[in-house]
Coordinates of C-alpha atoms and ligand atoms in Angstrom, one line a residue:
X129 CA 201.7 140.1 3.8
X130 CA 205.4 141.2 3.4
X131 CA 206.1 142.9 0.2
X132 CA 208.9 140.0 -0.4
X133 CA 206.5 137.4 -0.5
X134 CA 203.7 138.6 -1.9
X135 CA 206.4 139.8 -5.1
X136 CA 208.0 136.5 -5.2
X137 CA 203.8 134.8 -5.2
X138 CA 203.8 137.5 -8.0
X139 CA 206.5 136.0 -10.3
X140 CA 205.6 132.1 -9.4
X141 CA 202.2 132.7 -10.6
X142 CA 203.6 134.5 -13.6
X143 CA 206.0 131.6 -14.4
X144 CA 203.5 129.3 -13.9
X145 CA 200.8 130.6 -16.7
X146 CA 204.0 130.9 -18.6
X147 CA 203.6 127.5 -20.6
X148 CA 207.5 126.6 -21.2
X149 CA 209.1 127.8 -18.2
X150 CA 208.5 124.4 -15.9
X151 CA 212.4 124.4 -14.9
X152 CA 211.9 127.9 -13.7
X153 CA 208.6 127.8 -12.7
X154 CA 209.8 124.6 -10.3
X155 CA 212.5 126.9 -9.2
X156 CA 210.7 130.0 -8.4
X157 CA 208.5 127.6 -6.3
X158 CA 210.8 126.5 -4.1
X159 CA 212.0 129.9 -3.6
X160 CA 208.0 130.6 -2.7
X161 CA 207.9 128.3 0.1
X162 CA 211.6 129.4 1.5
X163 CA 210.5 132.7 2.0
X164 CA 207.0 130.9 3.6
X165 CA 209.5 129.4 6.2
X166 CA 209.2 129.8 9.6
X167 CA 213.1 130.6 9.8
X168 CA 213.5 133.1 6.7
X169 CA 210.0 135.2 8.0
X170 CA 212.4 135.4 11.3
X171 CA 214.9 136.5 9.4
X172 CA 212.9 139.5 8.2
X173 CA 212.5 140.7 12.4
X174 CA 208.8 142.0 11.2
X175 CA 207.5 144.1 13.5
X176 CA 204.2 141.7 13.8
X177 CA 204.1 137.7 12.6
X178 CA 202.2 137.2 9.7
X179 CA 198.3 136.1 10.6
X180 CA 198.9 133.5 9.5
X181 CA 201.0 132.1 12.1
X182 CA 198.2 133.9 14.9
X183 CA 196.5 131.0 16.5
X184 CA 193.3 132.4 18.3
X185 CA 193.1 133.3 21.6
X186 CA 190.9 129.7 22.5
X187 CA 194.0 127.9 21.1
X188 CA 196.5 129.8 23.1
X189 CA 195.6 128.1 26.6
X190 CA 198.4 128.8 29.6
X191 CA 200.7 126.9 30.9
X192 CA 200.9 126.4 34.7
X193 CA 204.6 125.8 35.0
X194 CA 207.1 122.8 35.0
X195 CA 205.9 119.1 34.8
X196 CA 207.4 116.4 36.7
X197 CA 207.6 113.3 34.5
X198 CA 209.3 110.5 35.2
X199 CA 213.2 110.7 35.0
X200 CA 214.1 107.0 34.6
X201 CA 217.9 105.3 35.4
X202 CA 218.1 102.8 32.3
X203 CA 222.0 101.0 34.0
X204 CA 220.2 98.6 35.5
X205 CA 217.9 96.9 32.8
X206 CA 220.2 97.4 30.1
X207 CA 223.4 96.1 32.1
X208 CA 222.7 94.4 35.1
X209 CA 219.6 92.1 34.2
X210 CA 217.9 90.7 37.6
X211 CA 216.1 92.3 40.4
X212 CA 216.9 95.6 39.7
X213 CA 216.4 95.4 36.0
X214 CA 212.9 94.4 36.7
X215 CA 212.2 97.4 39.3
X216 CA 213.6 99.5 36.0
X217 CA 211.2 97.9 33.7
X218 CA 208.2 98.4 36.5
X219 CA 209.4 102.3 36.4
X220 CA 208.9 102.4 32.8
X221 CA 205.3 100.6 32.8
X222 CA 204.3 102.8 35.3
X223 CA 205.1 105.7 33.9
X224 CA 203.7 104.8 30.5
X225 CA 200.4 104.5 32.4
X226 CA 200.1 107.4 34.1
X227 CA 202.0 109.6 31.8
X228 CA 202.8 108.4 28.7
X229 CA 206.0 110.6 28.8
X230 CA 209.2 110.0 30.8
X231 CA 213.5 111.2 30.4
X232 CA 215.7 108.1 30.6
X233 CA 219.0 108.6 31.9
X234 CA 222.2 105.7 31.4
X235 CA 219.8 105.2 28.0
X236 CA 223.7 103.6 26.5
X237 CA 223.5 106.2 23.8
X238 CA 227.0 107.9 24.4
X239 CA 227.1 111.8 24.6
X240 CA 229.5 112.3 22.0
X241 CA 227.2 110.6 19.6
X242 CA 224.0 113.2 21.2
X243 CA 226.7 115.7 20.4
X244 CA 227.3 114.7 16.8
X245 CA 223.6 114.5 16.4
X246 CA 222.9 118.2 17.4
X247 CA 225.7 119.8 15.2
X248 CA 225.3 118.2 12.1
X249 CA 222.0 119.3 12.5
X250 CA 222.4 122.3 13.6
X251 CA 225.1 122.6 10.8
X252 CA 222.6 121.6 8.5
X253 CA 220.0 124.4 9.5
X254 CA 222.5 127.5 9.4
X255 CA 222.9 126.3 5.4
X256 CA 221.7 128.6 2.7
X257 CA 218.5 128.2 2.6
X258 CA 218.8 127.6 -1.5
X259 CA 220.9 124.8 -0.2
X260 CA 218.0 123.5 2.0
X261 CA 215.8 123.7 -0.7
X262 CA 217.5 121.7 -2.8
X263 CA 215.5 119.0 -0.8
X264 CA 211.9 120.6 -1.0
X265 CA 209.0 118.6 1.4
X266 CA 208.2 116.1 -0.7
X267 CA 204.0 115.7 0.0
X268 CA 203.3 111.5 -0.4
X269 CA 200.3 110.9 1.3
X270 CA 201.4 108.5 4.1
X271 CA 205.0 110.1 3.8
X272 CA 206.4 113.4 3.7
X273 CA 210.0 113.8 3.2
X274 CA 212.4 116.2 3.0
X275 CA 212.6 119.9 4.1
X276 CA 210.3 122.8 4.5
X277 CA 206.4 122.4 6.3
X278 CA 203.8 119.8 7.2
X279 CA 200.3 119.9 8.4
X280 CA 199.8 123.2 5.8
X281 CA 196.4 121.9 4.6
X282 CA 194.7 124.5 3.3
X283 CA 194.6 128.2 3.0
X284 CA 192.9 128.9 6.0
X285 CA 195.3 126.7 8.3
X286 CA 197.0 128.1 10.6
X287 CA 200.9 127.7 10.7
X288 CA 202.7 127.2 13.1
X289 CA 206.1 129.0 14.1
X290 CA 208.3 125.4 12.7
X291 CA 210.1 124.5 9.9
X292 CA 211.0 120.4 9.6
X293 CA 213.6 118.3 8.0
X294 CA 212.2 114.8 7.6
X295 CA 214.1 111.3 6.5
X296 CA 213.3 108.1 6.7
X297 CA 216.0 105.4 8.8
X298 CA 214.2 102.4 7.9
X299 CA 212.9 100.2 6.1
X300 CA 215.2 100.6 3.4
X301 CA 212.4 100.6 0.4
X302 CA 211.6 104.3 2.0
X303 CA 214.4 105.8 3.1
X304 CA 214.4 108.2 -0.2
X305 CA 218.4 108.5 0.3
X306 CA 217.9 111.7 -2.4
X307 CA 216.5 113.2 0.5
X308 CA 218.6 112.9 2.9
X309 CA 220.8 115.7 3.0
X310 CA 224.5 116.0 1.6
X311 CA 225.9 118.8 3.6
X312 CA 227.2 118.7 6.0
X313 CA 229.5 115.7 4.8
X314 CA 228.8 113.8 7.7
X315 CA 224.9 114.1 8.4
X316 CA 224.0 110.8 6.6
X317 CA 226.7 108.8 8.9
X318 CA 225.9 110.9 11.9
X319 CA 221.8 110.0 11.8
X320 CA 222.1 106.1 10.5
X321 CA 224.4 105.8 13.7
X322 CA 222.2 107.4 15.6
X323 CA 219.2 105.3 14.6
X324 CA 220.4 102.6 15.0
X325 CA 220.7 103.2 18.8
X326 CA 217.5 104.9 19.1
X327 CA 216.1 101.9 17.1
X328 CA 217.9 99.3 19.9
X329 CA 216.3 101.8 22.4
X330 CA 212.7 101.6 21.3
X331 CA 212.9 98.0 21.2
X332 CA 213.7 97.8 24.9
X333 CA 210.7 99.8 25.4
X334 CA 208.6 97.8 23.0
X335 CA 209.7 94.8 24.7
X336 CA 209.0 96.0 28.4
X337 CA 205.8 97.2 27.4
X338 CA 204.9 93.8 25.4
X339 CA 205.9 91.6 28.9
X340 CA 203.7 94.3 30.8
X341 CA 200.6 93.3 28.5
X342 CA 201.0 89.9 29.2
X343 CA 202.3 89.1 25.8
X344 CA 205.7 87.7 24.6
X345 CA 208.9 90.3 24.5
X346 CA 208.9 90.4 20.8
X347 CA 204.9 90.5 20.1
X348 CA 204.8 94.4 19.7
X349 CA 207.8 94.5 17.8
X350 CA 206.4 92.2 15.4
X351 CA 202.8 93.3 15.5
X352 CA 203.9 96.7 14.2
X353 CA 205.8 94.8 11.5
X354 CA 209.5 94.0 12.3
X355 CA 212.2 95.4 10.0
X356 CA 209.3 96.8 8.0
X357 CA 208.3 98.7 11.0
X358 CA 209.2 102.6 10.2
X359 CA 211.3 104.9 11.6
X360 CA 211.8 108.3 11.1
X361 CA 213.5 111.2 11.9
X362 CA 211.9 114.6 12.2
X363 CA 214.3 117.8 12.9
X364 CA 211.7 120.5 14.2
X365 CA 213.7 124.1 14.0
X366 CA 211.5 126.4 16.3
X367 CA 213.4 130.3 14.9
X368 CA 213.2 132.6 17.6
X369 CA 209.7 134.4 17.5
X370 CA 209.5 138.2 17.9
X371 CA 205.8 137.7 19.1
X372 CA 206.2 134.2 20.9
X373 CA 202.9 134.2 22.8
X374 CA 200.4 135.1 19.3
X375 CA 202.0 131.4 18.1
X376 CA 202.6 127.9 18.4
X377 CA 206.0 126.7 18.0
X378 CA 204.2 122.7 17.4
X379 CA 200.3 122.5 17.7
X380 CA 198.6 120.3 20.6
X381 CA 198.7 116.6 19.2
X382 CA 200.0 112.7 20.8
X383 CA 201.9 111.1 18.2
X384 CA 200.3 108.5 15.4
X385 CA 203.5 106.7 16.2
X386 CA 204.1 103.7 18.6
X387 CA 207.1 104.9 20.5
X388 CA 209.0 108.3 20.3
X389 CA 212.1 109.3 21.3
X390 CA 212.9 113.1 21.3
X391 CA 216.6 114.4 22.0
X392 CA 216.6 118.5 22.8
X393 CA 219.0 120.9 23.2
X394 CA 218.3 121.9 26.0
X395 CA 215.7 124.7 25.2
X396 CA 212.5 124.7 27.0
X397 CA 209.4 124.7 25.2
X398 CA 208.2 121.1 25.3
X399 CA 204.9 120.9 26.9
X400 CA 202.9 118.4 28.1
X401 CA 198.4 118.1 29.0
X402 CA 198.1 116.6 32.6
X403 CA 194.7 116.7 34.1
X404 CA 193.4 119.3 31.0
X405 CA 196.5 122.0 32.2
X406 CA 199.4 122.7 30.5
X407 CA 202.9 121.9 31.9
X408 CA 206.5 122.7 30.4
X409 CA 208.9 119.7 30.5
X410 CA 212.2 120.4 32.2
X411 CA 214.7 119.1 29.8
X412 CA 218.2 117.2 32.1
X413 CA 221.4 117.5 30.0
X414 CA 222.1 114.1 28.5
X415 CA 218.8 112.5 29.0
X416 CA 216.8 111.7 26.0
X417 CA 212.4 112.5 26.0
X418 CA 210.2 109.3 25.6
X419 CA 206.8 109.1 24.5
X420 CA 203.9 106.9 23.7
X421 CA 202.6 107.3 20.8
X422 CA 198.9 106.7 19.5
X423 CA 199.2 102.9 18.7
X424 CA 200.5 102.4 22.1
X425 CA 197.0 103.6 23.2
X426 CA 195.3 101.3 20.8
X427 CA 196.9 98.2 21.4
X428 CA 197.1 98.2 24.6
X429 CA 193.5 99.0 25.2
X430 CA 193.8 102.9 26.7
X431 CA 196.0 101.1 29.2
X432 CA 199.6 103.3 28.3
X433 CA 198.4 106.8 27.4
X434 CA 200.0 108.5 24.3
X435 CA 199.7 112.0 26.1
X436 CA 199.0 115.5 24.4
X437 CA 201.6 118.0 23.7
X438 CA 202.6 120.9 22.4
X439 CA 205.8 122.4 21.3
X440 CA 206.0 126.6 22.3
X441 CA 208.8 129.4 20.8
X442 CA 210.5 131.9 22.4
X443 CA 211.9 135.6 21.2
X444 CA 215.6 134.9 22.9
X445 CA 216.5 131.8 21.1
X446 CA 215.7 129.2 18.4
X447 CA 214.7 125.9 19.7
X448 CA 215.9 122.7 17.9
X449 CA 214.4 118.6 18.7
X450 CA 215.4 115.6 17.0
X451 CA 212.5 113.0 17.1
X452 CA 212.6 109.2 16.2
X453 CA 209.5 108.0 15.3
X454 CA 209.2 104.1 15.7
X455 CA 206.0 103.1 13.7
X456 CA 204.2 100.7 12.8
X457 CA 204.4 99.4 8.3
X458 CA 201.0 100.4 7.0
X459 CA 199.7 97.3 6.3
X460 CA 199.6 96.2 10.0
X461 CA 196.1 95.7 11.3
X462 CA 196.0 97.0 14.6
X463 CA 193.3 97.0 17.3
X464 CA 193.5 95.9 21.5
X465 CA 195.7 92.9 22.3
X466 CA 194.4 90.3 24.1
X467 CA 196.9 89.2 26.5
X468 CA 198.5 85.5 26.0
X469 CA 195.9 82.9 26.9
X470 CA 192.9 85.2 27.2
X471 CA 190.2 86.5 25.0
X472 CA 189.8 90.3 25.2
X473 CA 186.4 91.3 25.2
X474 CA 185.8 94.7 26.7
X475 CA 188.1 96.4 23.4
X476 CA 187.3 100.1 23.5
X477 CA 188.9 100.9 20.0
X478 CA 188.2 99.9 17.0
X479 CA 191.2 98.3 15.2
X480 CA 192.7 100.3 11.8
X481 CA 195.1 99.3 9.5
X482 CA 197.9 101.6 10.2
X483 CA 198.0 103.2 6.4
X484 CA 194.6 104.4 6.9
X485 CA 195.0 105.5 10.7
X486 CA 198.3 107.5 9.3
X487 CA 196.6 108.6 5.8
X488 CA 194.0 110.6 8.2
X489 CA 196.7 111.6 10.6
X490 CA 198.6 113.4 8.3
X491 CA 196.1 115.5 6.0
X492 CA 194.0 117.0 8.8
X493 CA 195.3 120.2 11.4
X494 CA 197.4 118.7 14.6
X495 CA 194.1 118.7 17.2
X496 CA 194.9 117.2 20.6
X497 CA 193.6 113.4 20.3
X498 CA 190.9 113.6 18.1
X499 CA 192.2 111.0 15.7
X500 CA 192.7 108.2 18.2
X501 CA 189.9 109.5 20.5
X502 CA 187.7 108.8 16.7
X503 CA 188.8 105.1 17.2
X504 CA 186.8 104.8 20.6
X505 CA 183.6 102.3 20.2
Ligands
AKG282 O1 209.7 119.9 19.7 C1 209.2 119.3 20.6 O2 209.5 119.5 21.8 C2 208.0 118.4 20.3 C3 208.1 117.7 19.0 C4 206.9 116.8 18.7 O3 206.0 116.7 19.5 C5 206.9 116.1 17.5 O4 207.7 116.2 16.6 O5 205.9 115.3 17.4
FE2_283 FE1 204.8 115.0 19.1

């Protein structure tokens, strides 16, 4: 362990037997996990990463080059309606069936607003990381919030090579707006635009999806809650790695949310499981990354698959993605939809209320599938 952070665990625990110094001792923690951070142990250029960011060698599988997902053209269904909207909406079922991950193109979010998105956040990142901490990861048990690490469970997990920002866009009663941060000036206006039009986007898809189950265009929408539905926003910061091939930037997992929607910068280092091999995800400018998530899987009986990925670093440049969760509230009861008019009764998951599904989701180590794979009957 670096003599920096093993002094500073030094003064923390000495603060914290200290029985009056709780302001300090507070302090002095947050200064412990900065200097845990993925970005400020980058910082330091060590000449090795600490172990605990070395995943073993079974968890460091190859990856057999670039993926070819789906690139989908949006114009159509979102402008033109008709014939070719519906060839645009069979594109995206079909995709979600054999994939589970697809770019969209002509998605109607404009560019300059992608633009915004990346520097505020970016702007955000190169802050002081005093300033950063001002927000420490707040740990509620269905929602984190805030800035610094998730998925540290225990001693013995391993890290990995990230360091989040996470806020909540909606509902309103969790948005936590002492979280969100205040510099730069225009981050808060920046991300609720941005949102909104990722939330207007996920909708589409939830809609598409909900006609290609054989239910109405709102059913999804609704059976994941409406406006109490929750949607989030997670800033993963990948620092450049001097040892990029010992870690993992983002540990193999699918989502626990319905629908994601991930906008990069460019960066490779996205990959996705096909057939039980790794493949990296060619990012095109402009287009923004959509996924299933878990729920997907479950309501719609295994039919869309809420593929594994993984998120890999690199020495020659940081790596930033901006992810909007669309989930469902955590007291909907979830299980495989029948579609209108029928009874289902081959259901190969068990249904979950969506607290408890997430409750597990987020206090165990990323691993693949397991958790919706521990739903199958
Ligand atoms: O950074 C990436 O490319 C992947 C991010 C991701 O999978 C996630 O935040 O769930
Ligand atoms: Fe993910």
């Amino acid at each position: 362990m670096p003599w920096r952070v093993e002094s500073v665990r030094w003064v923390f625990n000495f603060l914290c037997a200290f029985p009056y110094a709780s302001t300090l001792g507070t302090y002095t923690q947050k200064l412990l996990m900065a200097v845990d951070l993925a970005q400020a142990i980058s910082k330091q250029q060590l000449p090795e990463v600490p172990s605990r960011f070395v995943q073993p060698l079974h968890r460091r599988e190859p990856c057999h080059g670039h993926s070819s997902i789906p690139v989908i053209d949006l114009h159509d269904l979102l402008h033109q309606g008709g014939h070719s909207a519906h060839i645009a909406a069979q594109a995206v079922t079909k995709a979600c069936e054999e994939w589970g991950f697809f770019q969209v193109i002509n998605h109607g979010i404009s560019t300059s607003l992608m633009e915004d998105v990346r520097r505020v956040v970016k702007e955000f990142l190169n802050l002081p990381m005093e300033e950063k901490m001002k927000r420490p990861m707040k740990f509620e048990p269905y929602h984190p919030t805030g800035y610094g690490r998730t998925f540290d469970i225990s001693e013995d997990t391993i890290l990995d090579w990230v360091d989040a920002l996470i806020n909540y866009i909606s509902p309103p009663a969790l948005k936590d707006p002492e979280y969100w941060p205040d510099k730069p000036a225009a981050y808060r206006e920046t991300i609720e635009a941005y949102g909104a039009e990722v939330i207007k986007l996920e909708k589409t898809m939830l809609g598409i999806l909900s006609k290609s189950l054989g239910l109405d265009f709102s059913h999804l929408e609704e059976a994941f809650g409406g406006d109490e539905a929750q949607v989030v926003l997670r800033v993963n910061h990948y620092p450049r790695c001097q040892q990029p091939d010992l870690v993992m930037g983002l540990s193999p997992h699918s989502d626990g949310s319905a629908i994601t929607v991930l906008l990069h910068d460019e960066v490779e280092g996205l990959q996705v499981k096909k057939d039980g091999l790794w493949w990296t995800v060619k990012p095109i400018p402009g287009a923004l990354i959509v996924n299933m998530g878990d729920m997907m899987q479950l309501v719609s009986n295994g039919r869309f698959t809420s593929m594994e990925h993984r998120a890999v670093v690199r020495s020659d440049t940081e790596r930033i993605s901006i992810v909007v969760f669309y989930a469902p509230t955590v007291s909907a009861f979830l299980g495989p939809i029948a579609p209108k008019g029928t009874q289902q009764n081959t259901a190969i998951y068990k249904p979950i209320k969506y607290g408890d599904y997430l409750a597990t989701y987020m206090n165990k180590e990323l691993q693949g599938k397991d958790r919706i794979n521990s739903l199958l009957i």
